[in-house]
Amino acid sequence: FFFFQAEDGIRDAQESRGLGDVYKRQTQSTWGLYKSEYIKMSRRFDSKVNSFSAEGKLLQVEYAVEAINKSRPGIGALIKDGAILGAVKDVVSALLERTRQSEKIYCLDKNIYCVVSGVSADGNYLIDYARGLAQDYRFQMREYINVEKLVVDICDQKQYYTQFGGSRLFGAAFIYAGYDTTHGFQLYNSDPSGNYAGWKATAIGTNSIAANSFLKDEYQDCLLYTSPSPRDS
C-alpha cells in the first residue's frame, strides 16, 4: 500500500512539475511579447508632444513647423520710416464669397499688426487671445502695449501647449510688426514651440528658406516706402 502510494505521489509531482514548466514557458513567452511591444511603443517619441526623441528633439514641434512650411507665405521687413508686411491670400475656390477683411494680415492693436501662416483656426484663436491681452493692458495702463511684451505673452501661451500631454500644438507662425515709444518700429516672428526673435526682414511659409536667403543678400537698412503710381496699379 505504501509502495503504490509513493508511486502515485511521484507521478503527481512529475505531472505538477510538467504543468509548472508549461506555465513558466507561457509566462516567459507572454512577457517577451509584452516587452517587445513595450520597446516598440517606447520608441514612438512622436506620439506625445512632451516626449523628447533620442536626438533630443520634440518631433511634434517639427511636424507643426512642416505644416507651416506648406502653407501660404508671408513676409515682413523694417524700412527707414516704418515696417511692411506682405502675404499671399489663399484662393480655395472661385465660388467662395469674397471676404471684406484680409485672411492673412490682422490688427492686434492700433500699433501692432501681424501676418499668419499655417492652420487658420489656430491662428484665429491666438489672434483673439492677443487682442484680449492688448485691450486689458490698455484698460489698466491707459497706453498701448509694448510690441515685445505682447509677443512674449503669445509665445508663453504657445509654449504652454508643449509641456502637457493630451493637447496639440498651435500650427501657426506669426510675423509681428509694430511701434512703441520705447523701441520704435520693431519686427518679430514666432514658431509653434514658443520661440521668438527680432528681425530686420524675415519670411515664413512656403519657400521661406529661399525667401530668407534672398532677403539676406538684398536687404538694406535705407529702404524707403513709395506708394505705387496709378500707372503701376
mmCIF file of C-alpha atoms in Angstrom:
data_model
loop_
_atom_site.group_PDB
_atom_site.id
_atom_site.type_symbol
_atom_site.label_atom_id
_atom_site.label_comp_id
_atom_site.label_asym_id
_atom_site.label_seq_id
_atom_site.Cartn_x
_atom_site.Cartn_y
_atom_site.Cartn_z
ATOM 1 C CA PHE A 1 0.000 0.000 0.000
ATOM 2 C CA PHE A 2 2.733 2.406 0.886
ATOM 3 C CA PHE A 3 4.640 1.457 -2.282
ATOM 4 C CA PHE A 4 1.736 2.303 -4.608
ATOM 5 C CA GLN A 5 1.015 5.458 -2.669
ATOM 6 C CA ALA A 6 4.627 6.580 -3.126
ATOM 7 C CA GLU A 7 4.456 5.931 -6.874
ATOM 8 C CA ASP A 8 1.238 7.927 -7.126
ATOM 9 C CA GLY A 9 2.879 10.748 -5.253
ATOM 10 C CA ILE A 10 5.909 10.756 -7.556
ATOM 11 C CA ARG A 11 3.642 10.643 -10.629
ATOM 12 C CA ASP A 12 1.575 13.578 -9.312
ATOM 13 C CA ALA A 13 4.712 15.555 -8.564
ATOM 14 C CA GLN A 14 6.052 14.941 -12.063
ATOM 15 C CA GLU A 15 2.740 15.998 -13.638
ATOM 16 C CA SER A 16 2.665 19.085 -11.439
ATOM 17 C CA ARG A 17 6.250 19.922 -12.415
ATOM 18 C CA GLY A 18 5.365 19.469 -16.062
ATOM 19 C CA LEU A 19 2.395 21.801 -15.796
ATOM 20 C CA GLY A 20 4.590 24.268 -13.954
ATOM 21 C CA ASP A 21 7.159 24.187 -16.774
ATOM 22 C CA VAL A 22 4.424 24.770 -19.361
ATOM 23 C CA TYR A 23 3.054 27.684 -17.342
ATOM 24 C CA LYS A 24 6.568 29.086 -16.939
ATOM 25 C CA ARG A 25 7.223 28.873 -20.676
ATOM 26 C CA GLN A 26 3.878 30.520 -21.434
ATOM 27 C CA THR A 27 4.600 33.256 -18.911
ATOM 28 C CA GLN A 28 8.053 33.876 -20.382
ATOM 29 C CA SER A 29 6.605 33.954 -23.889
ATOM 30 C CA THR A 30 3.888 36.413 -22.846
ATOM 31 C CA TRP A 31 6.396 38.627 -21.052
ATOM 32 C CA GLY A 32 8.747 38.521 -24.041
ATOM 33 C CA LEU A 33 5.928 39.616 -26.350
ATOM 34 C CA TYR A 34 4.877 42.350 -23.925
ATOM 35 C CA LYS A 35 8.475 43.514 -23.545
ATOM 36 C CA SER A 36 8.994 43.715 -27.318
ATOM 37 C CA GLU A 37 5.775 45.692 -27.742
ATOM 38 C CA TYR A 38 6.783 47.955 -24.864
ATOM 39 C CA ILE A 39 10.120 48.647 -26.516
ATOM 40 C CA LYS A 40 8.380 49.445 -29.805
ATOM 41 C CA MET A 41 5.985 51.816 -28.074
ATOM 42 C CA SER A 42 8.797 53.474 -26.156
ATOM 43 C CA ARG A 43 10.494 54.331 -29.439
ATOM 44 C CA ARG A 44 7.491 56.211 -30.729
ATOM 45 C CA PHE A 45 8.612 59.546 -29.355
ATOM 46 C CA ASP A 46 6.420 61.461 -31.769
ATOM 47 C CA SER A 47 3.208 60.092 -30.255
ATOM 48 C CA LYS A 48 3.426 62.562 -27.352
ATOM 49 C CA VAL A 49 4.068 66.244 -27.572
ATOM 50 C CA ASN A 50 6.001 66.329 -24.289
ATOM 51 C CA SER A 51 8.411 63.434 -25.061
ATOM 52 C CA PHE A 52 11.923 64.012 -26.361
ATOM 53 C CA SER A 53 13.328 61.770 -29.061
ATOM 54 C CA ALA A 54 16.694 60.039 -28.829
ATOM 55 C CA GLU A 55 18.203 63.032 -30.664
ATOM 56 C CA GLY A 56 16.802 65.442 -28.057
ATOM 57 C CA LYS A 57 14.044 66.857 -30.281
ATOM 58 C CA LEU A 58 10.317 67.385 -29.868
ATOM 59 C CA LEU A 59 9.081 65.780 -33.057
ATOM 60 C CA GLN A 60 5.581 67.236 -32.768
ATOM 61 C CA VAL A 61 7.127 70.707 -32.950
ATOM 62 C CA GLU A 62 8.920 69.753 -36.148
ATOM 63 C CA TYR A 63 5.678 68.393 -37.591
ATOM 64 C CA ALA A 64 3.940 71.690 -36.802
ATOM 65 C CA VAL A 65 6.748 73.632 -38.478
ATOM 66 C CA GLU A 66 6.433 71.370 -41.520
ATOM 67 C CA ALA A 67 2.711 72.160 -41.717
ATOM 68 C CA ILE A 68 3.558 75.865 -41.680
ATOM 69 C CA ASN A 69 6.161 75.434 -44.419
ATOM 70 C CA LYS A 70 3.431 74.002 -46.671
ATOM 71 C CA SER A 71 1.076 76.960 -46.201
ATOM 72 C CA ARG A 72 0.893 80.291 -47.992
ATOM 73 C CA PRO A 73 3.949 82.527 -47.435
ATOM 74 C CA GLY A 74 4.199 85.761 -45.504
ATOM 75 C CA ILE A 75 6.958 88.366 -45.344
ATOM 76 C CA GLY A 76 7.910 91.333 -43.207
ATOM 77 C CA ALA A 77 10.645 93.967 -43.320
ATOM 78 C CA LEU A 78 11.716 97.057 -41.445
ATOM 79 C CA ILE A 79 12.236 100.171 -43.516
ATOM 80 C CA LYS A 80 13.648 103.565 -42.656
ATOM 81 C CA ASP A 81 10.338 105.075 -41.626
ATOM 82 C CA GLY A 82 8.217 102.060 -40.653
ATOM 83 C CA ALA A 83 7.589 98.382 -41.291
ATOM 84 C CA ILE A 84 5.996 96.462 -44.152
ATOM 85 C CA LEU A 85 4.033 93.216 -44.060
ATOM 86 C CA GLY A 86 3.051 91.166 -47.101
ATOM 87 C CA ALA A 87 1.207 87.907 -47.690
ATOM 88 C CA VAL A 88 -0.292 85.711 -50.387
ATOM 89 C CA LYS A 89 -4.017 85.275 -49.962
ATOM 90 C CA ASP A 90 -5.426 81.760 -50.247
ATOM 91 C CA VAL A 91 -7.682 81.203 -53.240
ATOM 92 C CA VAL A 92 -9.533 77.998 -52.435
ATOM 93 C CA SER A 93 -12.335 78.295 -54.960
ATOM 94 C CA ALA A 94 -13.729 80.924 -57.295
ATOM 95 C CA LEU A 95 -17.201 80.162 -55.920
ATOM 96 C CA LEU A 96 -16.394 81.443 -52.445
ATOM 97 C CA GLU A 97 -17.779 84.822 -51.433
ATOM 98 C CA ARG A 98 -15.065 87.461 -51.267
ATOM 99 C CA THR A 99 -14.311 88.450 -47.676
ATOM 100 C CA ARG A 100 -14.232 92.071 -46.562
ATOM 101 C CA GLN A 101 -11.098 91.631 -44.486
ATOM 102 C CA SER A 102 -7.697 90.088 -45.056
ATOM 103 C CA GLU A 103 -7.247 86.426 -44.256
ATOM 104 C CA LYS A 104 -3.512 86.752 -43.664
ATOM 105 C CA ILE A 105 -2.808 90.172 -42.114
ATOM 106 C CA TYR A 106 -4.521 91.083 -38.846
ATOM 107 C CA CYS A 107 -4.609 94.054 -36.497
ATOM 108 C CA LEU A 108 -3.842 93.123 -32.888
ATOM 109 C CA ASP A 109 -3.981 96.722 -31.670
ATOM 110 C CA LYS A 110 -3.650 100.130 -33.270
ATOM 111 C CA ASN A 111 0.131 99.893 -33.010
ATOM 112 C CA ILE A 112 0.665 96.185 -33.844
ATOM 113 C CA TYR A 113 -0.148 94.126 -36.936
ATOM 114 C CA CYS A 114 0.778 90.551 -37.800
ATOM 115 C CA VAL A 115 0.971 88.048 -40.658
ATOM 116 C CA VAL A 116 -0.231 84.484 -40.020
ATOM 117 C CA SER A 117 0.913 81.356 -41.834
ATOM 118 C CA GLY A 118 -0.263 77.830 -41.075
ATOM 119 C CA VAL A 119 -3.545 76.458 -39.746
ATOM 120 C CA SER A 120 -6.109 79.260 -39.970
ATOM 121 C CA ALA A 121 -8.192 78.109 -36.991
ATOM 122 C CA ASP A 122 -5.146 78.046 -34.706
ATOM 123 C CA GLY A 123 -4.140 81.473 -35.917
ATOM 124 C CA ASN A 124 -7.628 82.879 -35.276
ATOM 125 C CA TYR A 125 -7.579 81.619 -31.683
ATOM 126 C CA LEU A 126 -4.184 83.194 -30.974
ATOM 127 C CA ILE A 127 -5.227 86.449 -32.638
ATOM 128 C CA ASP A 128 -8.292 86.731 -30.409
ATOM 129 C CA TYR A 129 -6.096 85.878 -27.421
ATOM 130 C CA ALA A 130 -3.576 88.583 -28.359
ATOM 131 C CA ARG A 131 -6.307 91.174 -28.889
ATOM 132 C CA GLY A 132 -7.676 90.439 -25.435
ATOM 133 C CA LEU A 133 -4.234 90.906 -23.887
ATOM 134 C CA ALA A 134 -3.740 94.205 -25.709
ATOM 135 C CA GLN A 135 -7.134 95.530 -24.630
ATOM 136 C CA ASP A 136 -6.605 94.501 -20.998
ATOM 137 C CA TYR A 137 -3.230 96.250 -20.954
ATOM 138 C CA ARG A 138 -4.681 99.424 -22.455
ATOM 139 C CA PHE A 139 -7.564 99.393 -19.983
ATOM 140 C CA GLN A 140 -5.240 99.026 -16.985
ATOM 141 C CA MET A 141 -2.250 101.140 -18.075
ATOM 142 C CA ARG A 142 -4.039 103.726 -20.257
ATOM 143 C CA GLU A 143 -1.485 103.244 -23.045
ATOM 144 C CA TYR A 144 -0.734 100.880 -25.903
ATOM 145 C CA ILE A 145 1.061 97.656 -25.048
ATOM 146 C CA ASN A 146 4.742 97.312 -25.913
ATOM 147 C CA VAL A 147 5.297 95.191 -29.001
ATOM 148 C CA GLU A 148 7.759 92.759 -27.429
ATOM 149 C CA LYS A 149 5.617 92.281 -24.326
ATOM 150 C CA LEU A 150 2.649 91.192 -26.439
ATOM 151 C CA VAL A 151 4.883 88.842 -28.445
ATOM 152 C CA VAL A 152 6.233 87.300 -25.224
ATOM 153 C CA ASP A 153 2.716 86.750 -23.856
ATOM 154 C CA ILE A 154 1.614 84.995 -27.061
ATOM 155 C CA CYS A 155 4.749 82.826 -27.081
ATOM 156 C CA ASP A 156 4.139 81.852 -23.451
ATOM 157 C CA GLN A 157 0.727 80.570 -24.486
ATOM 158 C CA LYS A 158 2.298 78.599 -27.342
ATOM 159 C CA GLN A 159 4.991 77.119 -25.125
ATOM 160 C CA TYR A 160 2.402 76.052 -22.539
ATOM 161 C CA TYR A 161 0.983 73.530 -25.009
ATOM 162 C CA THR A 162 4.379 71.840 -25.454
ATOM 163 C CA GLN A 163 4.567 70.697 -21.812
ATOM 164 C CA PHE A 164 1.370 68.738 -21.263
ATOM 165 C CA GLY A 165 0.043 65.626 -22.947
ATOM 166 C CA GLY A 166 -3.417 65.370 -24.438
ATOM 167 C CA SER A 167 -3.112 68.698 -26.274
ATOM 168 C CA ARG A 168 -1.987 69.696 -29.751
ATOM 169 C CA LEU A 169 0.470 72.419 -30.650
ATOM 170 C CA PHE A 170 -0.653 75.554 -32.441
ATOM 171 C CA GLY A 171 0.193 75.021 -36.086
ATOM 172 C CA ALA A 172 0.610 78.714 -36.814
ATOM 173 C CA ALA A 173 3.593 81.024 -37.205
ATOM 174 C CA PHE A 174 3.453 84.819 -36.918
ATOM 175 C CA ILE A 175 5.369 87.837 -38.117
ATOM 176 C CA TYR A 176 4.648 90.853 -35.895
ATOM 177 C CA ALA A 177 5.245 94.452 -36.909
ATOM 178 C CA GLY A 178 4.572 97.283 -34.517
ATOM 179 C CA TYR A 179 5.617 100.548 -32.935
ATOM 180 C CA ASP A 180 6.022 101.716 -29.362
ATOM 181 C CA THR A 181 7.689 104.701 -27.734
ATOM 182 C CA THR A 182 10.403 102.553 -26.135
ATOM 183 C CA HIS A 183 11.995 100.862 -29.158
ATOM 184 C CA GLY A 184 10.273 102.448 -32.149
ATOM 185 C CA PHE A 185 9.401 100.210 -35.083
ATOM 186 C CA GLN A 186 10.023 96.511 -34.482
ATOM 187 C CA LEU A 187 9.668 93.212 -36.337
ATOM 188 C CA TYR A 188 9.405 89.780 -34.691
ATOM 189 C CA ASN A 189 8.447 86.269 -35.668
ATOM 190 C CA SER A 190 7.421 83.248 -33.565
ATOM 191 C CA ASP A 191 7.113 79.499 -34.196
ATOM 192 C CA PRO A 192 4.884 76.772 -32.662
ATOM 193 C CA SER A 193 7.415 75.984 -29.909
ATOM 194 C CA GLY A 194 7.077 79.469 -28.400
ATOM 195 C CA ASN A 195 10.440 80.812 -29.592
ATOM 196 C CA TYR A 196 10.584 84.323 -30.986
ATOM 197 C CA ALA A 197 13.258 86.597 -32.405
ATOM 198 C CA GLY A 198 13.625 90.141 -33.668
ATOM 199 C CA TRP A 199 14.433 90.632 -37.353
ATOM 200 C CA LYS A 200 15.155 93.328 -39.893
ATOM 201 C CA ALA A 201 13.454 91.174 -42.531
ATOM 202 C CA THR A 202 12.088 87.636 -42.475
ATOM 203 C CA ALA A 203 9.692 85.279 -44.264
ATOM 204 C CA ILE A 204 7.542 82.309 -43.242
ATOM 205 C CA GLY A 205 5.533 79.688 -45.096
ATOM 206 C CA THR A 206 6.217 78.091 -48.460
ATOM 207 C CA ASN A 207 9.733 78.671 -49.857
ATOM 208 C CA SER A 208 10.684 80.590 -46.715
ATOM 209 C CA ILE A 209 14.278 79.310 -46.924
ATOM 210 C CA ALA A 210 14.733 80.770 -50.411
ATOM 211 C CA ALA A 211 12.954 83.989 -49.417
ATOM 212 C CA ASN A 212 15.116 84.474 -46.328
ATOM 213 C CA SER A 213 18.228 83.810 -48.395
ATOM 214 C CA PHE A 214 17.125 86.489 -50.858
ATOM 215 C CA LEU A 215 16.407 88.956 -48.048
ATOM 216 C CA LYS A 216 19.802 88.260 -46.514
ATOM 217 C CA ASP A 217 21.523 89.221 -49.757
ATOM 218 C CA GLU A 218 19.319 92.109 -50.879
ATOM 219 C CA TYR A 219 18.044 93.796 -47.707
ATOM 220 C CA GLN A 220 19.291 97.308 -46.948
ATOM 221 C CA ASP A 221 18.679 99.467 -43.892
ATOM 222 C CA CYS A 222 17.964 102.545 -46.014
ATOM 223 C CA LEU A 223 14.853 101.128 -47.709
ATOM 224 C CA LEU A 224 12.024 103.610 -48.180
ATOM 225 C CA TYR A 225 8.378 103.002 -48.958
ATOM 226 C CA THR A 226 6.972 104.659 -52.050
ATOM 227 C CA SER A 227 3.294 104.404 -52.861
ATOM 228 C CA PRO A 228 2.549 102.810 -56.250
ATOM 229 C CA SER A 229 1.673 105.178 -59.051
ATOM 230 C CA PRO A 230 -1.678 104.898 -60.867
ATOM 231 C CA ARG A 231 0.237 103.616 -63.900
ATOM 232 C CA ASP A 232 1.673 100.696 -61.847
ATOM 233 C CA SER A 233 -1.714 99.784 -60.429
#
